């Protein structure tokens, strides 16, 4: 057994432990052996990917000749059985002959054998390894592998630390937590994780020490301070440490029976709060009798829900008020024609720099709902009021009190009262949708609200939201909203290619169906099912039906209109699509996502100038919304402005490594004849495929731009087998123009079942 060591010092030894010097003195060929050894679960690499990575400066014929020469050298040095092939285009190494520590490390991580993984991780990948005259693509691959393996090591260390914490072994838990954070010593997020972990262990001095060391290093090397969030976190740890010390120093004391107790600060706040609640209730009582008729035509009215103010103090995370606000918006929009501005726009007013009147004027609102929420232990207090915007007059107000498990019930009562006040009476649909919520396990409700908080952040945070929804369902298996949240998370993971279609979309469907079995009045699961039927099953009639059902239940569901507009675009129904996108913009006017989707629909409709203007307006509103730069690049590409397209792709920030962005750049390079850069894009996607799902659609695009039609069709056929959701756009994506007249392309369109 040949042993290749890549983690820490690089080494290569035969079965008897002798160093294989001839290969160790050939860095490029040793790098090739390592690249083949780390080929992932398949064990094979494509020849075109290998030559693009190692010999990008050569044309294809000479590059393949160099590869054959390198493989002959490996066979002479290590034995004939070392290199294996699968067909004519795929090569790899026989893992029964060669053992690579990095491959074993990855297998241990994936098998949750974390102690074994950390034993194998003896240092950074190819640490100190240098290939003279190496192409930038090879250096980038090494660096990406180095980062990915380091992150896996950190994850294993955290997993072991959690295990020791649960087992009560605080010393080993703290040591492993410090090791985990040390793998990313410059990452402030890891520092925050370490602080919270040590604080939870009761090692607050250790948490403070870790922060102080990080802050000292940051000041010394960069002359900056840690982020405000990290400073706030450590301040809360310092505060609890000081309070704990004062409590211990004072010792126990008992007040005499005859002493009149003075309320503690929190108790005083509660008394004041209850007094305010009484005033609010009185206002509501008088307002209800002042005018029982609807104040305006609710079918033409716009209502905004200001983010509820959280009075709980530092002890309650911000997700509590955000979660209740979001659910209140959803409930008010359910089962009626009332237009309710959606969450993304309203959360922009969380820290109100404007008055209620100014917000109402900006959003053209007829009525405003505002309120507060406060949690003190297991008790929750909530107030709400309804104000007519034009008259600046409160027409309803109420206060509520209950346990943590009653929070959704109280929020539902607010929605019922506001709806009744605006409509005069509840319709049968509204009565069904706003039926009193059943009591919930308080912990399950907390976990659900946290899950929605992280779901709204999208990206990798979606995985965290799924964990929280799952924990909520472990406590309450009948919790329909948790299933709905899980469905929304999986469908976004599938659309963003963070999971493969076969992994994400069936899970989204199962969760959505379960949610509807528990609560048939929910709109969101129907929109999720429409998304799945469209992007995974290619069931156009079923998708249309689900989207319409969702909007019938909640006509103010902006995301439902946004997704339905995308579906109608894929079907070639452009006018209907734009009507729904405009409706989504009305319902969520400050959402850059919806504005950019509108530009995307215009792009696929062939209206490139209109699409450019729409996207430029969206990016002026939020220049950091990186998806808009990708869309604008595609529009410039469609207009033949290739340099402008590349400039937009270069400004996509965190999406620069997203597969659609890599493919978009690679396609432009291929069209411009810059073959080396286009081939580098293929290498990059191959490298990414070791850690994540990479759609075959993207790889086929770059091969198309390079004029490699057979490879393009082979990858498209693979895309059909993997049911990649991007195939929905075969008929609308202008980049397939070189293949469109080919009978093989038409056969693919027919297999997907797309309309003309």
PDB file of C-alpha atoms in Angstrom, residues 197-470:
ATOM      1  CA  UNK A 197     -19.701  27.898  23.976  1.00  0.00           C
ATOM      2  CA  UNK A 198     -17.352  28.731  26.842  1.00  0.00           C
ATOM      3  CA  UNK A 199     -20.002  30.949  28.420  1.00  0.00           C
ATOM      4  CA  UNK A 200     -22.465  28.067  28.293  1.00  0.00           C
ATOM      5  CA  UNK A 201     -19.882  25.838  29.990  1.00  0.00           C
ATOM      6  CA  UNK A 202     -19.596  28.391  32.770  1.00  0.00           C
ATOM      7  CA  UNK A 203     -16.048  29.305  31.724  1.00  0.00           C
ATOM      8  CA  UNK A 204     -16.734  33.028  31.408  1.00  0.00           C
ATOM      9  CA  UNK A 205     -13.149  33.993  32.187  1.00  0.00           C
ATOM     10  CA  UNK A 206     -12.058  31.780  29.290  1.00  0.00           C
ATOM     11  CA  UNK A 207     -14.618  33.461  27.018  1.00  0.00           C
ATOM     12  CA  UNK A 208     -13.392  36.914  28.030  1.00  0.00           C
ATOM     13  CA  UNK A 209      -9.775  35.835  27.546  1.00  0.00           C
ATOM     14  CA  UNK A 210     -10.487  34.554  24.033  1.00  0.00           C
ATOM     15  CA  UNK A 211     -12.139  37.848  23.137  1.00  0.00           C
ATOM     16  CA  UNK A 212      -9.347  39.953  24.606  1.00  0.00           C
ATOM     17  CA  UNK A 213      -6.688  38.004  22.698  1.00  0.00           C
ATOM     18  CA  UNK A 214      -8.623  38.343  19.418  1.00  0.00           C
ATOM     19  CA  UNK A 215      -9.216  42.079  19.991  1.00  0.00           C
ATOM     20  CA  UNK A 216      -5.529  42.613  20.813  1.00  0.00           C
ATOM     21  CA  UNK A 217      -4.422  40.831  17.633  1.00  0.00           C
ATOM     22  CA  UNK A 218      -6.987  42.694  15.522  1.00  0.00           C
ATOM     23  CA  UNK A 219      -5.832  46.036  16.884  1.00  0.00           C
ATOM     24  CA  UNK A 220      -2.170  45.205  16.434  1.00  0.00           C
ATOM     25  CA  UNK A 221      -2.414  43.835  12.895  1.00  0.00           C
ATOM     26  CA  UNK A 222      -5.248  45.855  11.380  1.00  0.00           C
ATOM     27  CA  UNK A 223      -5.857  48.742  13.802  1.00  0.00           C
ATOM     28  CA  UNK A 224      -9.597  47.950  13.997  1.00  0.00           C
ATOM     29  CA  UNK A 225     -11.999  46.782  16.697  1.00  0.00           C
ATOM     30  CA  UNK A 226     -14.188  43.665  16.666  1.00  0.00           C
ATOM     31  CA  UNK A 227     -17.663  44.022  15.152  1.00  0.00           C
ATOM     32  CA  UNK A 228     -20.376  45.670  17.300  1.00  0.00           C
ATOM     33  CA  UNK A 229     -22.227  42.337  17.556  1.00  0.00           C
ATOM     34  CA  UNK A 230     -19.146  40.658  19.026  1.00  0.00           C
ATOM     35  CA  UNK A 231     -18.595  43.548  21.424  1.00  0.00           C
ATOM     36  CA  UNK A 232     -22.218  43.289  22.559  1.00  0.00           C
ATOM     37  CA  UNK A 233     -21.831  39.536  23.076  1.00  0.00           C
ATOM     38  CA  UNK A 234     -18.762  39.868  25.276  1.00  0.00           C
ATOM     39  CA  UNK A 235     -20.344  42.771  27.159  1.00  0.00           C
ATOM     40  CA  UNK A 236     -23.263  40.540  28.131  1.00  0.00           C
ATOM     41  CA  UNK A 237     -20.781  37.901  29.360  1.00  0.00           C
ATOM     42  CA  UNK A 238     -18.891  40.509  31.408  1.00  0.00           C
ATOM     43  CA  UNK A 239     -22.176  41.797  32.828  1.00  0.00           C
ATOM     44  CA  UNK A 240     -23.311  38.353  33.956  1.00  0.00           C
ATOM     45  CA  UNK A 241     -19.897  37.698  35.470  1.00  0.00           C
ATOM     46  CA  UNK A 242     -20.085  40.937  37.469  1.00  0.00           C
ATOM     47  CA  UNK A 243     -23.664  40.265  38.613  1.00  0.00           C
ATOM     48  CA  UNK A 244     -22.759  36.732  39.628  1.00  0.00           C
ATOM     49  CA  UNK A 245     -19.825  38.008  41.679  1.00  0.00           C
ATOM     50  CA  UNK A 246     -21.965  40.636  43.421  1.00  0.00           C
ATOM     51  CA  UNK A 247     -24.608  38.030  44.250  1.00  0.00           C
ATOM     52  CA  UNK A 248     -22.055  35.672  45.728  1.00  0.00           C
ATOM     53  CA  UNK A 249     -20.385  38.474  47.687  1.00  0.00           C
ATOM     54  CA  UNK A 250     -23.637  39.686  49.214  1.00  0.00           C
ATOM     55  CA  UNK A 251     -24.666  36.261  50.459  1.00  0.00           C
ATOM     56  CA  UNK A 252     -28.238  35.065  51.116  1.00  0.00           C
ATOM     57  CA  UNK A 253     -30.738  37.381  52.767  1.00  0.00           C
ATOM     58  CA  UNK A 254     -34.394  37.083  53.804  1.00  0.00           C
ATOM     59  CA  UNK A 255     -36.686  40.105  54.114  1.00  0.00           C
ATOM     60  CA  UNK A 256     -38.647  40.359  57.398  1.00  0.00           C
ATOM     61  CA  UNK A 257     -42.295  39.349  57.067  1.00  0.00           C
ATOM     62  CA  UNK A 258     -43.572  42.815  57.997  1.00  0.00           C
ATOM     63  CA  UNK A 259     -41.370  44.617  55.464  1.00  0.00           C
ATOM     64  CA  UNK A 260     -43.211  46.134  52.498  1.00  0.00           C
ATOM     65  CA  UNK A 261     -41.489  44.704  49.407  1.00  0.00           C
ATOM     66  CA  UNK A 262     -40.218  47.178  46.811  1.00  0.00           C
ATOM     67  CA  UNK A 263     -40.547  45.749  43.282  1.00  0.00           C
ATOM     68  CA  UNK A 264     -37.298  44.866  41.554  1.00  0.00           C
ATOM     69  CA  UNK A 265     -36.519  46.789  38.351  1.00  0.00           C
ATOM     70  CA  UNK A 266     -38.023  44.074  36.128  1.00  0.00           C
ATOM     71  CA  UNK A 267     -41.110  43.849  38.319  1.00  0.00           C
ATOM     72  CA  UNK A 268     -41.501  47.636  38.181  1.00  0.00           C
ATOM     73  CA  UNK A 269     -41.311  47.494  34.385  1.00  0.00           C
ATOM     74  CA  UNK A 270     -44.009  44.833  34.413  1.00  0.00           C
ATOM     75  CA  UNK A 271     -46.307  46.961  36.586  1.00  0.00           C
ATOM     76  CA  UNK A 272     -45.806  49.940  34.314  1.00  0.00           C
ATOM     77  CA  UNK A 273     -46.415  47.716  31.326  1.00  0.00           C
ATOM     78  CA  UNK A 274     -49.698  46.420  32.787  1.00  0.00           C
ATOM     79  CA  UNK A 275     -50.810  49.975  33.529  1.00  0.00           C
ATOM     80  CA  UNK A 276     -50.115  50.924  29.910  1.00  0.00           C
ATOM     81  CA  UNK A 277     -51.994  47.814  28.828  1.00  0.00           C
ATOM     82  CA  UNK A 278     -55.012  48.969  30.791  1.00  0.00           C
ATOM     83  CA  UNK A 279     -54.962  52.322  29.017  1.00  0.00           C
ATOM     84  CA  UNK A 280     -54.609  50.585  25.657  1.00  0.00           C
ATOM     85  CA  UNK A 281     -57.567  48.340  26.464  1.00  0.00           C
ATOM     86  CA  UNK A 282     -59.654  51.373  27.414  1.00  0.00           C
ATOM     87  CA  UNK A 283     -58.809  53.066  24.107  1.00  0.00           C
ATOM     88  CA  UNK A 284     -59.842  49.910  22.278  1.00  0.00           C
ATOM     89  CA  UNK A 285     -63.081  49.648  24.217  1.00  0.00           C
ATOM     90  CA  UNK A 286     -64.092  53.248  23.435  1.00  0.00           C
ATOM     91  CA  UNK A 287     -62.955  53.054  19.815  1.00  0.00           C
ATOM     92  CA  UNK A 288     -64.974  49.894  19.198  1.00  0.00           C
ATOM     93  CA  UNK A 289     -68.182  51.691  20.144  1.00  0.00           C
ATOM     94  CA  UNK A 290     -67.250  54.861  18.307  1.00  0.00           C
ATOM     95  CA  UNK A 291     -67.460  53.231  14.895  1.00  0.00           C
ATOM     96  CA  UNK A 292     -68.410  49.620  14.145  1.00  0.00           C
ATOM     97  CA  UNK A 293     -68.588  50.048  10.374  1.00  0.00           C
ATOM     98  CA  UNK A 294     -65.562  49.403   8.129  1.00  0.00           C
ATOM     99  CA  UNK A 295     -63.551  52.658   7.895  1.00  0.00           C
ATOM    100  CA  UNK A 296     -62.939  52.187   4.136  1.00  0.00           C
ATOM    101  CA  UNK A 297     -63.414  49.690   1.321  1.00  0.00           C
ATOM    102  CA  UNK A 298     -61.110  46.848   2.440  1.00  0.00           C
ATOM    103  CA  UNK A 299     -60.879  45.405  -1.073  1.00  0.00           C
ATOM    104  CA  UNK A 300     -59.074  48.566  -2.170  1.00  0.00           C
ATOM    105  CA  UNK A 301     -57.139  49.259   0.998  1.00  0.00           C
ATOM    106  CA  UNK A 302     -53.489  48.849   1.893  1.00  0.00           C
ATOM    107  CA  UNK A 303     -52.429  47.892   5.417  1.00  0.00           C
ATOM    108  CA  UNK A 304     -48.925  47.912   6.871  1.00  0.00           C
ATOM    109  CA  UNK A 305     -47.760  46.104  10.006  1.00  0.00           C
ATOM    110  CA  UNK A 306     -44.871  47.924  11.642  1.00  0.00           C
ATOM    111  CA  UNK A 307     -42.264  45.609  13.206  1.00  0.00           C
ATOM    112  CA  UNK A 308     -43.402  44.954  16.760  1.00  0.00           C
ATOM    113  CA  UNK A 309     -41.262  46.590  19.402  1.00  0.00           C
ATOM    114  CA  UNK A 310     -39.521  44.084  21.663  1.00  0.00           C
ATOM    115  CA  UNK A 311     -39.590  45.247  25.296  1.00  0.00           C
ATOM    116  CA  UNK A 312     -37.892  42.122  26.647  1.00  0.00           C
ATOM    117  CA  UNK A 313     -34.447  43.645  26.860  1.00  0.00           C
ATOM    118  CA  UNK A 314     -31.134  41.934  26.109  1.00  0.00           C
ATOM    119  CA  UNK A 315     -32.323  38.607  27.471  1.00  0.00           C
ATOM    120  CA  UNK A 316     -34.600  37.926  24.489  1.00  0.00           C
ATOM    121  CA  UNK A 317     -33.165  37.530  20.974  1.00  0.00           C
ATOM    122  CA  UNK A 318     -34.490  39.849  18.262  1.00  0.00           C
ATOM    123  CA  UNK A 319     -36.145  36.961  16.450  1.00  0.00           C
ATOM    124  CA  UNK A 320     -39.112  37.004  18.852  1.00  0.00           C
ATOM    125  CA  UNK A 321     -40.641  40.282  17.676  1.00  0.00           C
ATOM    126  CA  UNK A 322     -39.611  39.608  14.059  1.00  0.00           C
ATOM    127  CA  UNK A 323     -41.298  36.207  14.063  1.00  0.00           C
ATOM    128  CA  UNK A 324     -44.554  37.508  15.517  1.00  0.00           C
ATOM    129  CA  UNK A 325     -44.573  40.410  13.047  1.00  0.00           C
ATOM    130  CA  UNK A 326     -44.091  38.083  10.087  1.00  0.00           C
ATOM    131  CA  UNK A 327     -46.893  35.759  11.185  1.00  0.00           C
ATOM    132  CA  UNK A 328     -49.232  38.692  11.803  1.00  0.00           C
ATOM    133  CA  UNK A 329     -48.598  39.954   8.254  1.00  0.00           C
ATOM    134  CA  UNK A 330     -49.374  36.483   6.885  1.00  0.00           C
ATOM    135  CA  UNK A 331     -52.579  36.108   8.875  1.00  0.00           C
ATOM    136  CA  UNK A 332     -53.924  39.540   7.957  1.00  0.00           C
ATOM    137  CA  UNK A 333     -53.433  38.779   4.252  1.00  0.00           C
ATOM    138  CA  UNK A 334     -55.130  35.399   4.417  1.00  0.00           C
ATOM    139  CA  UNK A 335     -58.438  34.825   2.679  1.00  0.00           C
ATOM    140  CA  UNK A 336     -59.240  38.375   1.598  1.00  0.00           C
ATOM    141  CA  UNK A 337     -58.564  41.021  -1.031  1.00  0.00           C
ATOM    142  CA  UNK A 338     -56.923  43.335   1.520  1.00  0.00           C
ATOM    143  CA  UNK A 339     -53.453  44.377   0.336  1.00  0.00           C
ATOM    144  CA  UNK A 340     -50.903  43.804   3.117  1.00  0.00           C
ATOM    145  CA  UNK A 341     -47.319  44.959   2.549  1.00  0.00           C
ATOM    146  CA  UNK A 342     -44.942  42.014   2.982  1.00  0.00           C
ATOM    147  CA  UNK A 343     -42.233  41.339   5.523  1.00  0.00           C
ATOM    148  CA  UNK A 344     -39.072  42.303   3.624  1.00  0.00           C
ATOM    149  CA  UNK A 345     -40.275  45.848   3.077  1.00  0.00           C
ATOM    150  CA  UNK A 346     -41.638  46.246   6.601  1.00  0.00           C
ATOM    151  CA  UNK A 347     -38.439  45.014   8.268  1.00  0.00           C
ATOM    152  CA  UNK A 348     -36.685  48.015   6.740  1.00  0.00           C
ATOM    153  CA  UNK A 349     -38.612  50.067   9.318  1.00  0.00           C
ATOM    154  CA  UNK A 350     -37.463  48.047  12.332  1.00  0.00           C
ATOM    155  CA  UNK A 351     -35.358  50.936  13.615  1.00  0.00           C
ATOM    156  CA  UNK A 352     -37.818  53.700  12.861  1.00  0.00           C
ATOM    157  CA  UNK A 353     -36.189  56.867  11.652  1.00  0.00           C
ATOM    158  CA  UNK A 354     -39.573  57.940  10.274  1.00  0.00           C
ATOM    159  CA  UNK A 355     -42.879  58.604  12.000  1.00  0.00           C
ATOM    160  CA  UNK A 356     -45.890  56.358  11.497  1.00  0.00           C
ATOM    161  CA  UNK A 357     -47.431  59.026   9.266  1.00  0.00           C
ATOM    162  CA  UNK A 358     -44.314  59.253   7.111  1.00  0.00           C
ATOM    163  CA  UNK A 359     -44.172  55.471   6.705  1.00  0.00           C
ATOM    164  CA  UNK A 360     -47.852  55.361   5.790  1.00  0.00           C
ATOM    165  CA  UNK A 361     -47.377  58.072   3.157  1.00  0.00           C
ATOM    166  CA  UNK A 362     -44.320  56.342   1.680  1.00  0.00           C
ATOM    167  CA  UNK A 363     -46.159  53.023   1.320  1.00  0.00           C
ATOM    168  CA  UNK A 364     -49.543  54.583   0.393  1.00  0.00           C
ATOM    169  CA  UNK A 365     -51.099  52.847   3.383  1.00  0.00           C
ATOM    170  CA  UNK A 366     -54.686  53.357   4.560  1.00  0.00           C
ATOM    171  CA  UNK A 367     -54.141  51.741   7.967  1.00  0.00           C
ATOM    172  CA  UNK A 368     -51.213  50.918  10.223  1.00  0.00           C
ATOM    173  CA  UNK A 369     -50.933  48.115  12.789  1.00  0.00           C
ATOM    174  CA  UNK A 370     -48.298  48.571  15.491  1.00  0.00           C
ATOM    175  CA  UNK A 371     -47.612  47.034  18.861  1.00  0.00           C
ATOM    176  CA  UNK A 372     -45.204  45.560  21.369  1.00  0.00           C
ATOM    177  CA  UNK A 373     -44.226  42.147  22.651  1.00  0.00           C
ATOM    178  CA  UNK A 374     -42.444  41.309  25.895  1.00  0.00           C
ATOM    179  CA  UNK A 375     -41.408  38.019  27.412  1.00  0.00           C
ATOM    180  CA  UNK A 376     -40.736  37.790  31.150  1.00  0.00           C
ATOM    181  CA  UNK A 377     -39.891  34.227  32.030  1.00  0.00           C
ATOM    182  CA  UNK A 378     -42.750  32.038  30.804  1.00  0.00           C
ATOM    183  CA  UNK A 379     -45.205  34.952  30.572  1.00  0.00           C
ATOM    184  CA  UNK A 380     -45.713  36.933  27.364  1.00  0.00           C
ATOM    185  CA  UNK A 381     -47.362  40.347  27.132  1.00  0.00           C
ATOM    186  CA  UNK A 382     -48.523  41.814  23.849  1.00  0.00           C
ATOM    187  CA  UNK A 383     -50.227  45.036  22.768  1.00  0.00           C
ATOM    188  CA  UNK A 384     -51.566  46.076  19.371  1.00  0.00           C
ATOM    189  CA  UNK A 385     -53.360  49.039  17.887  1.00  0.00           C
ATOM    190  CA  UNK A 386     -54.919  49.935  14.543  1.00  0.00           C
ATOM    191  CA  UNK A 387     -54.503  53.497  13.267  1.00  0.00           C
ATOM    192  CA  UNK A 388     -56.230  55.138  10.305  1.00  0.00           C
ATOM    193  CA  UNK A 389     -53.309  56.698   8.460  1.00  0.00           C
ATOM    194  CA  UNK A 390     -54.966  59.718   6.868  1.00  0.00           C
ATOM    195  CA  UNK A 391     -56.771  60.812  10.042  1.00  0.00           C
ATOM    196  CA  UNK A 392     -53.955  59.660  12.350  1.00  0.00           C
ATOM    197  CA  UNK A 393     -56.704  58.182  14.533  1.00  0.00           C
ATOM    198  CA  UNK A 394     -56.610  55.006  16.620  1.00  0.00           C
ATOM    199  CA  UNK A 395     -59.771  52.973  15.977  1.00  0.00           C
ATOM    200  CA  UNK A 396     -58.858  49.817  17.874  1.00  0.00           C
ATOM    201  CA  UNK A 397     -56.358  48.751  20.555  1.00  0.00           C
ATOM    202  CA  UNK A 398     -55.972  45.791  22.883  1.00  0.00           C
ATOM    203  CA  UNK A 399     -53.515  44.156  25.278  1.00  0.00           C
ATOM    204  CA  UNK A 400     -52.949  40.422  25.821  1.00  0.00           C
ATOM    205  CA  UNK A 401     -51.255  38.187  28.350  1.00  0.00           C
ATOM    206  CA  UNK A 402     -50.467  34.502  28.255  1.00  0.00           C
ATOM    207  CA  UNK A 403     -47.789  31.858  28.455  1.00  0.00           C
ATOM    208  CA  UNK A 404     -45.073  31.442  25.864  1.00  0.00           C
ATOM    209  CA  UNK A 405     -47.118  28.648  24.298  1.00  0.00           C
ATOM    210  CA  UNK A 406     -49.999  31.115  23.811  1.00  0.00           C
ATOM    211  CA  UNK A 407     -47.959  33.541  21.701  1.00  0.00           C
ATOM    212  CA  UNK A 408     -49.355  32.456  18.322  1.00  0.00           C
ATOM    213  CA  UNK A 409     -52.856  32.350  19.785  1.00  0.00           C
ATOM    214  CA  UNK A 410     -52.504  35.971  20.941  1.00  0.00           C
ATOM    215  CA  UNK A 411     -51.101  37.009  17.575  1.00  0.00           C
ATOM    216  CA  UNK A 412     -53.997  35.222  15.827  1.00  0.00           C
ATOM    217  CA  UNK A 413     -56.470  37.107  18.068  1.00  0.00           C
ATOM    218  CA  UNK A 414     -54.881  40.386  16.977  1.00  0.00           C
ATOM    219  CA  UNK A 415     -55.277  39.364  13.332  1.00  0.00           C
ATOM    220  CA  UNK A 416     -58.926  38.424  13.893  1.00  0.00           C
ATOM    221  CA  UNK A 417     -59.702  41.682  15.675  1.00  0.00           C
ATOM    222  CA  UNK A 418     -57.979  43.854  13.057  1.00  0.00           C
ATOM    223  CA  UNK A 419     -59.600  41.971  10.180  1.00  0.00           C
ATOM    224  CA  UNK A 420     -63.040  42.239  11.789  1.00  0.00           C
ATOM    225  CA  UNK A 421     -62.523  45.961  12.374  1.00  0.00           C
ATOM    226  CA  UNK A 422     -61.484  46.538   8.758  1.00  0.00           C
ATOM    227  CA  UNK A 423     -64.130  44.311   7.143  1.00  0.00           C
ATOM    228  CA  UNK A 424     -66.961  44.713   9.625  1.00  0.00           C
ATOM    229  CA  UNK A 425     -67.340  40.909   9.840  1.00  0.00           C
ATOM    230  CA  UNK A 426     -65.255  37.871   8.951  1.00  0.00           C
ATOM    231  CA  UNK A 427     -66.005  35.974   5.739  1.00  0.00           C
ATOM    232  CA  UNK A 428     -66.201  32.150   5.968  1.00  0.00           C
ATOM    233  CA  UNK A 429     -62.724  31.912   4.389  1.00  0.00           C
ATOM    234  CA  UNK A 430     -61.323  34.360   6.909  1.00  0.00           C
ATOM    235  CA  UNK A 431     -63.012  32.530   9.780  1.00  0.00           C
ATOM    236  CA  UNK A 432     -61.324  29.311   8.666  1.00  0.00           C
ATOM    237  CA  UNK A 433     -57.936  30.926   8.123  1.00  0.00           C
ATOM    238  CA  UNK A 434     -58.003  32.874  11.386  1.00  0.00           C
ATOM    239  CA  UNK A 435     -59.398  30.172  13.637  1.00  0.00           C
ATOM    240  CA  UNK A 436     -57.886  30.303  17.101  1.00  0.00           C
ATOM    241  CA  UNK A 437     -54.486  28.668  17.206  1.00  0.00           C
ATOM    242  CA  UNK A 438     -54.144  25.687  19.502  1.00  0.00           C
ATOM    243  CA  UNK A 439     -51.770  25.953  22.476  1.00  0.00           C
ATOM    244  CA  UNK A 440     -48.222  24.986  21.582  1.00  0.00           C
ATOM    245  CA  UNK A 441     -45.241  23.661  23.452  1.00  0.00           C
ATOM    246  CA  UNK A 442     -43.402  26.895  24.409  1.00  0.00           C
ATOM    247  CA  UNK A 443     -40.021  25.489  23.426  1.00  0.00           C
ATOM    248  CA  UNK A 444     -41.382  24.302  20.057  1.00  0.00           C
ATOM    249  CA  UNK A 445     -42.748  27.764  19.366  1.00  0.00           C
ATOM    250  CA  UNK A 446     -39.430  29.391  20.301  1.00  0.00           C
ATOM    251  CA  UNK A 447     -37.604  27.033  17.940  1.00  0.00           C
ATOM    252  CA  UNK A 448     -40.041  27.749  15.099  1.00  0.00           C
ATOM    253  CA  UNK A 449     -39.645  31.509  15.459  1.00  0.00           C
ATOM    254  CA  UNK A 450     -35.854  31.117  15.500  1.00  0.00           C
ATOM    255  CA  UNK A 451     -36.114  28.914  12.400  1.00  0.00           C
ATOM    256  CA  UNK A 452     -38.042  31.591  10.511  1.00  0.00           C
ATOM    257  CA  UNK A 453     -35.493  34.172  11.623  1.00  0.00           C
ATOM    258  CA  UNK A 454     -32.655  32.162  10.049  1.00  0.00           C
ATOM    259  CA  UNK A 455     -34.751  31.176   7.022  1.00  0.00           C
ATOM    260  CA  UNK A 456     -35.109  34.842   6.126  1.00  0.00           C
ATOM    261  CA  UNK A 457     -31.316  35.120   5.931  1.00  0.00           C
ATOM    262  CA  UNK A 458     -31.205  32.511   3.117  1.00  0.00           C
ATOM    263  CA  UNK A 459     -27.962  30.858   1.924  1.00  0.00           C
ATOM    264  CA  UNK A 460     -26.236  28.496   4.390  1.00  0.00           C
ATOM    265  CA  UNK A 461     -28.540  29.806   7.144  1.00  0.00           C
ATOM    266  CA  UNK A 462     -31.270  27.650   5.554  1.00  0.00           C
ATOM    267  CA  UNK A 463     -29.584  24.541   6.970  1.00  0.00           C
ATOM    268  CA  UNK A 464     -29.690  26.058  10.437  1.00  0.00           C
ATOM    269  CA  UNK A 465     -33.394  26.852   9.986  1.00  0.00           C
ATOM    270  CA  UNK A 466     -34.101  23.209   9.086  1.00  0.00           C
ATOM    271  CA  UNK A 467     -32.353  22.062  12.258  1.00  0.00           C
ATOM    272  CA  UNK A 468     -34.536  24.395  14.308  1.00  0.00           C
ATOM    273  CA  UNK A 469     -37.770  23.336  12.549  1.00  0.00           C
ATOM    274  CA  UNK A 470     -36.829  19.689  13.115  1.00  0.00           C
TER     275      UNK A 470
END
